[in-house]
């Protein structure tokens, strides 16, 4: 029981900083895919639609990672 | 940590989401939990929506948002110079709405009160409404 | 679409990131590409950083950010009441910096100029500096 309680508590107190990174990388992956498919830069709303989240969330996620583009390049290419 | 900000924007409905993002950005350095952040955003949302649809009912006016961080205490003040509230005590009652025609739930003040630690409402007919909310952010272990 | 905002905040270094988020939030309804968004953020970042480290060199002062959307044109004005620039023409030269000691690259104004469509700098010694930038956002096809 103590362990369950601890588990619930830990999961209830996830810090925002941690949760945004995944979203940012997903957004950048989708951006790349859309650039390849349509040979033009997708807008915020197009990426949000693909990810099924709000534009707001994408904006925050992107800001949570420093220099998103180059970091992404390092991680994924 | 200490910080403060002052923001002014017109009461266009799209600016409810703008205000929500600004307050999120402002509290991000406090490293709140997702729950705390969502509470703050929701409360700000309700206060700004009220300024838009009740305060500046048939006009576009300026909404003022001030926020302050003192250690782990956040204070947010949302102000309009709109029509004001006749009876604040009644307006704060759960389910009370002056605009059932707009499909309002009458739960705005109740939400602000329960999602934040403290809520003060100051209003004067013809002069406008000021909503003051505070919340303590849990500190990291 | 038309909108405007006015923001004031103290020149703490953490507020460079706050200003960046506020401008992002403000332009979100213009539905920019990630590239356009990143250009705008970078330009705002450079202007705010200059106000923090050069304008209010040895003090904390207030930084003012005004922004306006007129159809697909964004205007951002960043102002400080700090020490001002003696020779704006020289300051705008690529690689010019008055603070090589701080490891400044001297590329701030050049970045603002190249990432935005237009840059104006108005400054007066002892009174402060105002940076005015505009950018057109591509409209959706
Ligand atoms: N900023 C404001 N200006 C004028 N009246 C307001 C304002 N905020 C709230 N009110 C009044 O208080 C009432 C209750 O507000 P609230 O609890 O948010 O419910 P709702 O917005 O759903 O009506 C509103 O119906 C309105 O009459
Ligand atoms: N807001 C400001 N207040 C005072 N001086 C400024 C301001 N912005 C820029 N300057 C001056 O202009 C110079 C060039 O600015 P910039 O191109 O951003 O390069 P850097 O910041 O790397 O020095 C700065 O070194 C500084 O002397
Ligand atoms: Mg309401
Ligand atoms: Mg610079």
mmCIF file of C-alpha atoms and ligand atoms in Angstrom:
data_model
loop_
_atom_site.group_PDB
_atom_site.id
_atom_site.type_symbol
_atom_site.label_atom_id
_atom_site.label_comp_id
_atom_site.label_asym_id
_atom_site.label_seq_id
_atom_site.Cartn_x
_atom_site.Cartn_y
_atom_site.Cartn_z
ATOM 1 C CA UNK A 1 0.000 0.000 0.000
ATOM 2 C CA UNK A 2 2.810 2.374 0.859
ATOM 3 C CA UNK A 3 4.299 1.644 -2.523
ATOM 4 C CA UNK A 4 1.056 2.288 -4.374
ATOM 5 C CA UNK A 5 0.591 5.516 -2.522
ATOM 6 C CA UNK A 6 4.109 6.556 -3.380
ATOM 7 C CA UNK A 7 3.517 5.615 -7.015
ATOM 8 C CA UNK A 8 0.341 7.692 -7.200
ATOM 9 C CA UNK A 9 1.965 10.613 -5.507
ATOM 10 C CA UNK A 10 4.999 10.547 -7.759
ATOM 11 C CA UNK A 11 2.834 10.437 -10.836
ATOM 12 C CA UNK A 12 0.708 13.273 -9.603
ATOM 13 C CA UNK A 13 3.652 15.509 -9.232
ATOM 14 C CA UNK A 14 5.286 15.129 -12.616
ATOM 15 C CA UNK A 15 7.006 18.409 -13.322
ATOM 16 C CA UNK A 16 6.003 20.247 -16.443
ATOM 17 C CA UNK A 17 9.583 20.498 -17.586
ATOM 18 C CA UNK A 18 9.802 16.734 -18.010
ATOM 19 C CA UNK A 19 6.581 16.198 -19.915
ATOM 20 C CA UNK A 20 7.275 18.708 -22.665
ATOM 21 C CA UNK A 21 10.355 17.156 -24.196
ATOM 22 C CA UNK A 22 8.590 14.173 -25.743
ATOM 23 C CA UNK A 23 6.021 16.420 -27.321
ATOM 24 C CA UNK A 24 8.703 18.666 -28.781
ATOM 25 C CA UNK A 25 10.531 15.780 -30.433
ATOM 26 C CA UNK A 26 7.276 14.412 -31.815
ATOM 27 C CA UNK A 27 6.427 17.832 -33.215
ATOM 28 C CA UNK A 28 9.809 18.094 -34.924
ATOM 29 C CA UNK A 29 9.487 14.577 -36.373
ATOM 30 C CA UNK A 30 6.085 15.428 -37.770
ATOM 31 C CA UNK A 31 7.394 18.671 -39.141
ATOM 32 C CA UNK A 32 10.108 16.772 -41.013
ATOM 33 C CA UNK A 33 7.592 14.302 -42.373
ATOM 34 C CA UNK A 34 5.239 17.034 -43.549
ATOM 35 C CA UNK A 35 8.086 18.938 -45.191
ATOM 36 C CA UNK A 36 8.987 15.788 -47.121
ATOM 37 C CA UNK A 37 5.407 15.001 -48.085
ATOM 38 C CA UNK A 38 4.337 18.482 -49.155
ATOM 39 C CA UNK A 39 7.689 20.085 -49.859
ATOM 40 C CA UNK A 40 6.693 23.099 -47.820
ATOM 41 C CA UNK A 41 6.967 24.125 -44.207
ATOM 42 C CA UNK A 42 3.927 23.100 -42.176
ATOM 43 C CA UNK A 43 2.299 25.700 -39.944
ATOM 44 C CA UNK A 44 1.761 25.324 -36.214
ATOM 45 C CA UNK A 45 -1.850 24.311 -36.691
ATOM 46 C CA UNK A 46 -0.978 21.614 -39.227
ATOM 47 C CA UNK A 47 1.473 20.053 -36.793
ATOM 48 C CA UNK A 48 -0.969 20.379 -33.895
ATOM 49 C CA UNK A 49 -3.648 18.640 -35.938
ATOM 50 C CA UNK A 50 -1.352 15.712 -36.787
ATOM 51 C CA UNK A 51 -0.428 15.305 -33.129
ATOM 52 C CA UNK A 52 -3.971 15.870 -31.955
ATOM 53 C CA UNK A 53 -2.926 18.508 -29.435
ATOM 54 C CA UNK A 54 -3.419 22.262 -29.227
ATOM 55 C CA UNK A 55 -1.122 24.786 -30.895
ATOM 56 C CA UNK A 56 -0.529 26.074 -27.390
ATOM 57 C CA UNK A 57 1.035 22.803 -26.310
ATOM 58 C CA UNK A 58 3.336 22.680 -29.323
ATOM 59 C CA UNK A 59 4.542 26.213 -28.651
ATOM 60 C CA UNK A 60 5.382 25.347 -25.051
ATOM 61 C CA UNK A 61 6.993 22.072 -25.940
ATOM 62 C CA UNK A 62 9.243 23.704 -28.522
ATOM 63 C CA UNK A 63 10.320 26.317 -26.046
ATOM 64 C CA UNK A 64 11.169 23.708 -23.457
ATOM 65 C CA UNK A 65 14.073 22.419 -25.498
ATOM 66 C CA UNK A 66 16.917 24.789 -26.171
ATOM 67 C CA UNK A 67 17.491 25.470 -29.838
ATOM 68 C CA UNK A 68 15.051 22.727 -30.853
ATOM 69 C CA UNK A 69 16.176 22.350 -34.452
ATOM 70 C CA UNK A 70 19.848 21.671 -33.856
ATOM 71 C CA UNK A 71 19.177 19.483 -30.835
ATOM 72 C CA UNK A 72 16.766 17.467 -32.914
ATOM 73 C CA UNK A 73 19.309 17.141 -35.670
ATOM 74 C CA UNK A 74 21.838 15.771 -33.190
ATOM 75 C CA UNK A 75 19.423 13.296 -31.691
ATOM 76 C CA UNK A 76 17.687 11.980 -34.771
ATOM 77 C CA UNK A 77 19.992 12.335 -37.729
ATOM 78 C CA UNK B 1 12.593 33.592 -6.523
ATOM 79 C CA UNK B 2 10.899 36.904 -7.170
ATOM 80 C CA UNK B 3 9.495 38.320 -10.357
ATOM 81 C CA UNK B 4 6.615 40.358 -11.676
ATOM 82 C CA UNK B 5 4.874 41.238 -14.916
ATOM 83 C CA UNK B 6 2.228 43.590 -16.232
ATOM 84 C CA UNK B 7 0.223 42.819 -19.357
ATOM 85 C CA UNK B 8 -2.486 44.679 -21.273
ATOM 86 C CA UNK B 9 -4.525 43.326 -24.164
ATOM 87 C CA UNK B 10 -7.892 44.023 -25.805
ATOM 88 C CA UNK B 11 -10.875 41.892 -24.810
ATOM 89 C CA UNK B 12 -10.980 39.824 -28.000
ATOM 90 C CA UNK B 13 -12.106 36.295 -27.234
ATOM 91 C CA UNK B 14 -8.910 34.844 -28.760
ATOM 92 C CA UNK B 15 -6.954 36.572 -25.991
ATOM 93 C CA UNK B 16 -8.286 34.205 -23.350
ATOM 94 C CA UNK B 17 -5.891 31.615 -24.728
ATOM 95 C CA UNK B 18 -3.137 34.251 -24.982
ATOM 96 C CA UNK B 19 -3.531 35.143 -21.296
ATOM 97 C CA UNK B 20 -3.450 31.459 -20.374
ATOM 98 C CA UNK B 21 -0.178 30.991 -22.240
ATOM 99 C CA UNK B 22 1.366 34.102 -20.703
ATOM 100 C CA UNK B 23 0.596 33.009 -17.166
ATOM 101 C CA UNK B 24 1.977 29.541 -17.952
ATOM 102 C CA UNK B 25 5.175 31.078 -19.253
ATOM 103 C CA UNK B 26 5.416 33.297 -16.196
ATOM 104 C CA UNK B 27 5.079 30.443 -13.684
ATOM 105 C CA UNK B 28 7.238 27.956 -15.614
ATOM 106 C CA UNK B 29 10.404 28.999 -13.720
ATOM 107 C CA UNK B 30 8.598 28.029 -10.491
ATOM 108 C CA UNK B 31 8.623 24.493 -11.898
ATOM 109 C CA UNK B 32 5.033 23.683 -10.927
ATOM 110 C CA UNK B 33 3.469 20.252 -11.282
ATOM 111 C CA UNK B 34 1.172 19.697 -14.260
ATOM 112 C CA UNK B 35 -1.726 19.852 -11.869
ATOM 113 C CA UNK B 36 -0.714 23.168 -10.350
ATOM 114 C CA UNK B 37 -0.116 24.649 -13.782
ATOM 115 C CA UNK B 38 -3.460 23.471 -15.038
ATOM 116 C CA UNK B 39 -5.204 24.911 -11.958
ATOM 117 C CA UNK B 40 -3.607 28.300 -12.540
ATOM 118 C CA UNK B 41 -4.410 28.315 -16.244
ATOM 119 C CA UNK B 42 -8.013 27.374 -15.593
ATOM 120 C CA UNK B 43 -8.477 30.082 -12.968
ATOM 121 C CA UNK B 44 -6.911 32.737 -15.219
ATOM 122 C CA UNK B 45 -9.053 31.531 -18.069
ATOM 123 C CA UNK B 46 -12.237 31.980 -16.039
ATOM 124 C CA UNK B 47 -11.272 35.457 -14.855
ATOM 125 C CA UNK B 48 -10.307 36.635 -18.338
ATOM 126 C CA UNK B 49 -13.433 35.128 -19.880
ATOM 127 C CA UNK B 50 -15.512 37.023 -17.334
ATOM 128 C CA UNK B 51 -13.787 40.273 -18.229
ATOM 129 C CA UNK B 52 -14.419 39.587 -21.916
ATOM 130 C CA UNK B 53 -18.052 38.501 -21.815
ATOM 131 C CA UNK B 54 -19.400 40.232 -18.692
ATOM 132 C CA UNK B 55 -17.094 43.197 -18.067
ATOM 133 C CA UNK B 56 -16.864 44.360 -21.667
ATOM 134 C CA UNK B 57 -20.208 42.904 -22.673
ATOM 135 C CA UNK B 58 -20.924 44.907 -25.817
ATOM 136 C CA UNK B 59 -17.598 46.563 -26.414
ATOM 137 C CA UNK B 60 -13.897 45.843 -26.729
ATOM 138 C CA UNK B 61 -11.942 47.158 -23.743
ATOM 139 C CA UNK B 62 -8.510 46.631 -22.257
ATOM 140 C CA UNK B 63 -7.866 43.757 -19.855
ATOM 141 C CA UNK B 64 -4.992 44.119 -17.384
ATOM 142 C CA UNK B 65 -3.137 41.118 -16.013
ATOM 143 C CA UNK B 66 -0.542 41.583 -13.286
ATOM 144 C CA UNK B 67 1.324 38.694 -11.757
ATOM 145 C CA UNK B 68 3.934 38.401 -9.071
ATOM 146 C CA UNK B 69 6.093 35.634 -7.704
ATOM 147 C CA UNK B 70 7.337 35.888 -4.136
ATOM 148 C CA UNK B 71 9.312 32.781 -3.255
ATOM 149 C CA UNK B 72 6.766 30.047 -3.879
ATOM 150 C CA UNK B 73 3.705 32.277 -3.795
ATOM 151 C CA UNK B 74 2.015 33.366 -7.008
ATOM 152 C CA UNK B 75 -0.357 36.340 -7.113
ATOM 153 C CA UNK B 76 -2.397 37.051 -10.243
ATOM 154 C CA UNK B 77 -4.561 40.148 -10.648
ATOM 155 C CA UNK B 78 -6.993 40.431 -13.545
ATOM 156 C CA UNK B 79 -8.726 43.737 -14.034
ATOM 157 C CA UNK B 80 -11.230 45.250 -16.418
ATOM 158 C CA UNK B 81 -12.712 48.734 -16.613
ATOM 159 C CA UNK B 82 -16.041 47.359 -17.757
ATOM 160 C CA UNK B 83 -19.506 47.404 -16.317
ATOM 161 C CA UNK B 84 -18.777 46.096 -12.823
ATOM 162 C CA UNK B 85 -20.750 43.764 -10.564
ATOM 163 C CA UNK B 86 -23.711 44.981 -8.538
ATOM 164 C CA UNK B 87 -23.617 42.315 -5.827
ATOM 165 C CA UNK B 88 -20.270 40.515 -5.587
ATOM 166 C CA UNK B 89 -21.453 38.184 -2.863
ATOM 167 C CA UNK B 90 -24.308 36.938 -5.008
ATOM 168 C CA UNK B 91 -22.112 36.735 -8.117
ATOM 169 C CA UNK B 92 -19.691 34.456 -6.245
ATOM 170 C CA UNK B 93 -22.402 31.927 -5.341
ATOM 171 C CA UNK B 94 -21.959 28.603 -7.148
ATOM 172 C CA UNK B 95 -24.274 28.343 -10.170
ATOM 173 C CA UNK B 96 -25.186 32.036 -10.111
ATOM 174 C CA UNK B 97 -25.014 33.568 -13.581
ATOM 175 C CA UNK B 98 -26.523 36.758 -14.951
ATOM 176 C CA UNK B 99 -26.296 35.310 -18.446
ATOM 177 C CA UNK B 100 -28.105 31.953 -18.591
ATOM 178 C CA UNK B 101 -28.907 32.990 -22.169
ATOM 179 C CA UNK B 102 -25.214 32.602 -23.046
ATOM 180 C CA UNK B 103 -25.121 29.084 -21.644
ATOM 181 C CA UNK B 104 -22.908 30.189 -18.790
ATOM 182 C CA UNK B 105 -22.533 27.685 -15.986
ATOM 183 C CA UNK B 106 -22.237 30.204 -13.178
ATOM 184 C CA UNK B 107 -19.225 28.278 -11.901
ATOM 185 C CA UNK B 108 -16.443 30.706 -12.837
ATOM 186 C CA UNK B 109 -15.814 32.204 -9.408
ATOM 187 C CA UNK B 110 -16.271 28.816 -7.755
ATOM 188 C CA UNK B 111 -13.598 27.362 -10.009
ATOM 189 C CA UNK B 112 -11.197 30.262 -9.303
ATOM 190 C CA UNK B 113 -11.806 29.818 -5.597
ATOM 191 C CA UNK B 114 -11.231 26.092 -5.532
ATOM 192 C CA UNK B 115 -8.270 25.971 -7.932
ATOM 193 C CA UNK B 116 -6.407 28.798 -6.224
ATOM 194 C CA UNK B 117 -5.621 29.277 -2.523
ATOM 195 C CA UNK B 118 -7.331 32.625 -2.222
ATOM 196 C CA UNK B 119 -9.704 34.777 -4.258
ATOM 197 C CA UNK B 120 -10.682 38.419 -3.758
ATOM 198 C CA UNK B 121 -13.113 40.241 -6.006
ATOM 199 C CA UNK B 122 -13.381 44.026 -5.974
ATOM 200 C CA UNK B 123 -15.954 45.634 -8.210
ATOM 201 C CA UNK B 124 -17.868 48.837 -8.705
ATOM 202 C CA UNK B 125 -20.755 49.403 -11.088
ATOM 203 C CA UNK B 126 -19.594 51.443 -14.058
ATOM 204 C CA UNK B 127 -15.942 51.254 -13.030
ATOM 205 C CA UNK B 128 -14.995 47.644 -13.494
ATOM 206 C CA UNK B 129 -13.843 44.526 -11.717
ATOM 207 C CA UNK B 130 -10.568 43.363 -10.203
ATOM 208 C CA UNK B 131 -9.958 39.720 -9.367
ATOM 209 C CA UNK B 132 -6.995 38.876 -7.110
ATOM 210 C CA UNK B 133 -5.912 35.271 -6.793
ATOM 211 C CA UNK B 134 -3.011 33.677 -4.944
ATOM 212 C CA UNK B 135 -1.573 30.192 -4.961
ATOM 213 C CA UNK B 136 1.341 28.491 -3.260
ATOM 214 C CA UNK B 137 3.420 26.280 -5.531
ATOM 215 C CA UNK B 138 4.791 23.138 -3.938
ATOM 216 C CA UNK B 139 8.545 23.150 -3.784
ATOM 217 C CA UNK B 140 10.661 20.359 -5.151
ATOM 218 C CA UNK B 141 11.889 17.644 -2.873
ATOM 219 C CA UNK C 1 -6.726 39.516 -37.960
ATOM 220 C CA UNK C 2 -5.779 42.388 -35.697
ATOM 221 C CA UNK C 3 -4.554 42.341 -32.135
ATOM 222 C CA UNK C 4 -2.157 44.104 -29.837
ATOM 223 C CA UNK C 5 -0.472 43.667 -26.484
ATOM 224 C CA UNK C 6 1.642 45.607 -24.026
ATOM 225 C CA UNK C 7 3.972 43.905 -21.554
ATOM 226 C CA UNK C 8 6.269 45.173 -18.792
ATOM 227 C CA UNK C 9 8.741 43.115 -16.814
ATOM 228 C CA UNK C 10 11.940 43.642 -14.827
ATOM 229 C CA UNK C 11 15.269 43.046 -16.553
ATOM 230 C CA UNK C 12 16.071 39.786 -14.744
ATOM 231 C CA UNK C 13 17.934 37.451 -17.070
ATOM 232 C CA UNK C 14 15.275 34.758 -16.660
ATOM 233 C CA UNK C 15 12.795 37.098 -18.358
ATOM 234 C CA UNK C 16 14.494 36.733 -21.706
ATOM 235 C CA UNK C 17 12.862 33.317 -21.919
ATOM 236 C CA UNK C 18 9.571 34.746 -20.602
ATOM 237 C CA UNK C 19 9.503 37.408 -23.333
ATOM 238 C CA UNK C 20 10.231 34.740 -25.934
ATOM 239 C CA UNK C 21 7.251 32.707 -24.772
ATOM 240 C CA UNK C 22 4.952 35.736 -24.664
ATOM 241 C CA UNK C 23 5.744 36.660 -28.247
ATOM 242 C CA UNK C 24 5.228 33.008 -29.251
ATOM 243 C CA UNK C 25 1.858 32.996 -27.541
ATOM 244 C CA UNK C 26 0.926 36.267 -29.207
ATOM 245 C CA UNK C 27 1.736 35.091 -32.738
ATOM 246 C CA UNK C 28 0.226 31.628 -32.314
ATOM 247 C CA UNK C 29 -3.124 32.736 -33.836
ATOM 248 C CA UNK C 30 -1.217 33.893 -36.956
ATOM 249 C CA UNK C 31 -0.403 30.219 -37.474
ATOM 250 C CA UNK C 32 3.267 30.645 -38.401
ATOM 251 C CA UNK C 33 5.576 27.872 -39.565
ATOM 252 C CA UNK C 34 8.028 26.612 -36.933
ATOM 253 C CA UNK C 35 10.720 28.475 -38.812
ATOM 254 C CA UNK C 36 8.886 31.799 -38.726
ATOM 255 C CA UNK C 37 8.140 31.252 -35.056
ATOM 256 C CA UNK C 38 11.746 30.487 -34.304
ATOM 257 C CA UNK C 39 12.926 33.585 -36.253
ATOM 258 C CA UNK C 40 10.611 35.831 -34.242
ATOM 259 C CA UNK C 41 11.632 34.266 -30.939
ATOM 260 C CA UNK C 42 15.294 34.618 -31.752
ATOM 261 C CA UNK C 43 14.959 38.274 -32.739
ATOM 262 C CA UNK C 44 12.977 39.089 -29.582
ATOM 263 C CA UNK C 45 15.499 37.192 -27.542
ATOM 264 C CA UNK C 46 18.371 39.265 -28.907
ATOM 265 C CA UNK C 47 16.550 42.558 -28.324
ATOM 266 C CA UNK C 48 15.552 41.638 -24.766
ATOM 267 C CA UNK C 49 19.035 40.335 -23.968
ATOM 268 C CA UNK C 50 20.471 43.655 -25.146
ATOM 269 C CA UNK C 51 18.087 45.563 -22.889
ATOM 270 C CA UNK C 52 19.091 43.341 -19.969
ATOM 271 C CA UNK C 53 22.851 43.320 -20.365
ATOM 272 C CA UNK C 54 23.593 46.605 -22.150
ATOM 273 C CA UNK C 55 20.611 48.866 -21.421
ATOM 274 C CA UNK C 56 20.347 48.049 -17.728
ATOM 275 C CA UNK C 57 23.994 47.113 -17.340
ATOM 276 C CA UNK C 58 24.411 47.462 -13.598
ATOM 277 C CA UNK C 59 20.811 47.765 -12.463
ATOM 278 C CA UNK C 60 17.427 46.149 -12.775
ATOM 279 C CA UNK C 61 15.035 48.252 -14.861
ATOM 280 C CA UNK C 62 11.733 47.732 -16.618
ATOM 281 C CA UNK C 63 11.630 46.327 -20.159
ATOM 282 C CA UNK C 64 8.598 47.166 -22.306
ATOM 283 C CA UNK C 65 7.401 44.893 -25.089
ATOM 284 C CA UNK C 66 4.617 46.019 -27.380
ATOM 285 C CA UNK C 67 3.373 43.895 -30.240
ATOM 286 C CA UNK C 68 0.742 44.346 -32.883
ATOM 287 C CA UNK C 69 -0.781 42.155 -35.545
ATOM 288 C CA UNK C 70 -2.255 43.812 -38.618
ATOM 289 C CA UNK C 71 -3.477 41.144 -40.996
ATOM 290 C CA UNK C 72 -0.334 39.105 -41.622
ATOM 291 C CA UNK C 73 2.098 41.752 -40.438
ATOM 292 C CA UNK C 74 3.674 41.524 -37.012
ATOM 293 C CA UNK C 75 5.287 44.526 -35.325
ATOM 294 C CA UNK C 76 7.287 44.089 -32.123
ATOM 295 C CA UNK C 77 8.695 46.997 -30.142
ATOM 296 C CA UNK C 78 11.171 46.393 -27.329
ATOM 297 C CA UNK C 79 12.110 49.336 -25.207
ATOM 298 C CA UNK C 80 14.343 50.049 -22.237
ATOM 299 C CA UNK C 81 14.993 53.223 -20.296
ATOM 300 C CA UNK C 82 18.603 52.276 -19.750
ATOM 301 C CA UNK C 83 21.884 53.827 -20.749
ATOM 302 C CA UNK C 84 21.256 54.243 -24.483
ATOM 303 C CA UNK C 85 23.577 53.836 -27.479
ATOM 304 C CA UNK C 86 26.054 56.535 -28.475
ATOM 305 C CA UNK C 87 26.411 55.569 -32.132
ATOM 306 C CA UNK C 88 23.551 53.396 -33.406
ATOM 307 C CA UNK C 89 25.081 53.028 -36.865
ATOM 308 C CA UNK C 90 28.263 51.591 -35.418
ATOM 309 C CA UNK C 91 26.369 49.425 -32.918
ATOM 310 C CA UNK C 92 24.416 47.835 -35.793
ATOM 311 C CA UNK C 93 27.585 46.752 -37.642
ATOM 312 C CA UNK C 94 28.042 42.977 -37.682
ATOM 313 C CA UNK C 95 30.550 41.841 -35.045
ATOM 314 C CA UNK C 96 30.573 45.191 -33.247
ATOM 315 C CA UNK C 97 30.277 44.777 -29.512
ATOM 316 C CA UNK C 98 31.079 47.134 -26.666
ATOM 317 C CA UNK C 99 31.428 44.163 -24.329
ATOM 318 C CA UNK C 100 33.940 41.665 -25.708
ATOM 319 C CA UNK C 101 34.696 40.992 -22.032
ATOM 320 C CA UNK C 102 31.255 39.381 -21.659
ATOM 321 C CA UNK C 103 31.868 37.070 -24.587
ATOM 322 C CA UNK C 104 29.293 38.894 -26.694
ATOM 323 C CA UNK C 105 29.379 38.054 -30.375
ATOM 324 C CA UNK C 106 28.300 41.471 -31.628
ATOM 325 C CA UNK C 107 25.753 39.757 -33.868
ATOM 326 C CA UNK C 108 22.533 40.719 -32.041
ATOM 327 C CA UNK C 109 21.387 43.495 -34.345
ATOM 328 C CA UNK C 110 22.512 41.526 -37.400
ATOM 329 C CA UNK C 111 20.380 38.585 -36.287
ATOM 330 C CA UNK C 112 17.347 40.804 -35.665
ATOM 331 C CA UNK C 113 17.819 42.353 -39.083
ATOM 332 C CA UNK C 114 18.124 39.091 -40.937
ATOM 333 C CA UNK C 115 15.411 37.162 -39.090
ATOM 334 C CA UNK C 116 12.844 39.949 -39.354
ATOM 335 C CA UNK C 117 11.778 41.965 -42.405
ATOM 336 C CA UNK C 118 12.633 45.338 -40.960
ATOM 337 C CA UNK C 119 14.553 46.735 -37.993
ATOM 338 C CA UNK C 120 14.626 50.267 -36.614
ATOM 339 C CA UNK C 121 16.698 51.305 -33.620
ATOM 340 C CA UNK C 122 16.075 54.568 -31.808
ATOM 341 C CA UNK C 123 18.337 55.437 -28.897
ATOM 342 C CA UNK C 124 19.481 58.350 -26.830
ATOM 343 C CA UNK C 125 22.286 58.332 -24.289
ATOM 344 C CA UNK C 126 20.869 58.346 -20.762
ATOM 345 C CA UNK C 127 17.309 57.837 -21.968
ATOM 346 C CA UNK C 128 17.246 54.336 -23.377
ATOM 347 C CA UNK C 129 16.762 52.317 -26.516
ATOM 348 C CA UNK C 130 13.757 51.300 -28.605
ATOM 349 C CA UNK C 131 13.956 48.505 -31.151
ATOM 350 C CA UNK C 132 11.142 48.197 -33.695
ATOM 351 C CA UNK C 133 10.908 45.044 -35.782
ATOM 352 C CA UNK C 134 8.360 43.919 -38.331
ATOM 353 C CA UNK C 135 7.784 40.636 -40.091
ATOM 354 C CA UNK C 136 5.242 39.334 -42.565
ATOM 355 C CA UNK C 137 3.889 35.870 -41.779
ATOM 356 C CA UNK C 138 3.161 33.715 -44.805
ATOM 357 C CA UNK C 139 -0.542 33.111 -45.082
ATOM 358 C CA UNK C 140 -1.993 29.653 -45.414
ATOM 359 C CA UNK C 141 -2.494 28.180 -48.820
HETATM 360 N N1 LIG D 1 -15.513 40.917 -14.892
HETATM 361 C C1 LIG D 1 -16.844 40.943 -14.663
HETATM 362 N N2 LIG D 1 -17.567 42.053 -14.983
HETATM 363 C C2 LIG D 1 -18.908 42.106 -14.750
HETATM 364 N N3 LIG D 1 -19.600 41.082 -14.223
HETATM 365 C C3 LIG D 1 -18.958 39.967 -13.884
HETATM 366 C C4 LIG D 1 -17.554 39.826 -14.093
HETATM 367 N N4 LIG D 1 -17.169 38.605 -13.664
HETATM 368 C C5 LIG D 1 -18.269 38.008 -13.219
HETATM 369 N N5 LIG D 1 -19.360 38.810 -13.332
HETATM 370 C C6 LIG D 1 -20.742 38.498 -12.903
HETATM 371 O O1 LIG D 1 -20.688 37.414 -11.999
HETATM 372 C C7 LIG D 1 -21.477 36.334 -12.468
HETATM 373 C C8 LIG D 1 -20.891 35.024 -12.057
HETATM 374 O O2 LIG D 1 -19.650 34.797 -12.708
HETATM 375 P P1 LIG D 1 -19.166 33.305 -12.943
HETATM 376 O O3 LIG D 1 -19.147 32.611 -11.631
HETATM 377 O O4 LIG D 1 -17.907 33.351 -13.712
HETATM 378 O O5 LIG D 1 -20.328 32.666 -13.826
HETATM 379 P P2 LIG D 1 -20.664 32.862 -15.382
HETATM 380 O O6 LIG D 1 -19.518 33.570 -16.033
HETATM 381 O O7 LIG D 1 -20.816 31.466 -15.885
HETATM 382 O O8 LIG D 1 -21.919 33.664 -15.441
HETATM 383 C C9 LIG D 1 -21.591 36.545 -13.967
HETATM 384 O O9 LIG D 1 -22.743 35.947 -14.507
HETATM 385 C C10 LIG D 1 -21.630 38.073 -14.072
HETATM 386 O O10 LIG D 1 -22.908 38.561 -13.787
HETATM 387 N N1 LIG D 2 19.401 48.119 -25.379
HETATM 388 C C1 LIG D 2 20.675 48.571 -25.479
HETATM 389 N N2 LIG D 2 21.144 49.522 -24.622
HETATM 390 C C2 LIG D 2 22.396 49.977 -24.712
HETATM 391 N N3 LIG D 2 23.292 49.542 -25.630
HETATM 392 C C3 LIG D 2 22.898 48.598 -26.509
HETATM 393 C C4 LIG D 2 21.573 48.074 -26.476
HETATM 394 N N4 LIG D 2 21.473 47.161 -27.474
HETATM 395 C C5 LIG D 2 22.660 47.133 -28.088
HETATM 396 N N5 LIG D 2 23.533 47.997 -27.520
HETATM 397 C C6 LIG D 2 24.921 48.266 -27.963
HETATM 398 O O1 LIG D 2 25.071 47.773 -29.285
HETATM 399 C C7 LIG D 2 26.122 46.822 -29.346
HETATM 400 C C8 LIG D 2 25.816 45.752 -30.388
HETATM 401 O O2 LIG D 2 24.703 44.972 -29.984
HETATM 402 P P1 LIG D 2 24.578 43.480 -30.535
HETATM 403 O O3 LIG D 2 24.656 43.519 -32.030
HETATM 404 O O4 LIG D 2 23.387 42.847 -29.942
HETATM 405 O O5 LIG D 2 25.922 42.789 -30.036
HETATM 406 P P2 LIG D 2 26.288 42.281 -28.549
HETATM 407 O O6 LIG D 2 25.068 42.292 -27.691
HETATM 408 O O7 LIG D 2 26.805 40.881 -28.779
HETATM 409 O O8 LIG D 2 27.345 43.219 -28.019
HETATM 410 C C9 LIG D 2 26.260 46.301 -27.930
HETATM 411 O O9 LIG D 2 27.557 45.798 -27.679
HETATM 412 C C10 LIG D 2 25.962 47.552 -27.101
HETATM 413 O O10 LIG D 2 27.085 48.392 -27.023
HETATM 414 MG MG1 LIG D 3 -17.548 33.081 -15.793
HETATM 415 MG MG1 LIG D 4 23.252 41.546 -28.266
#
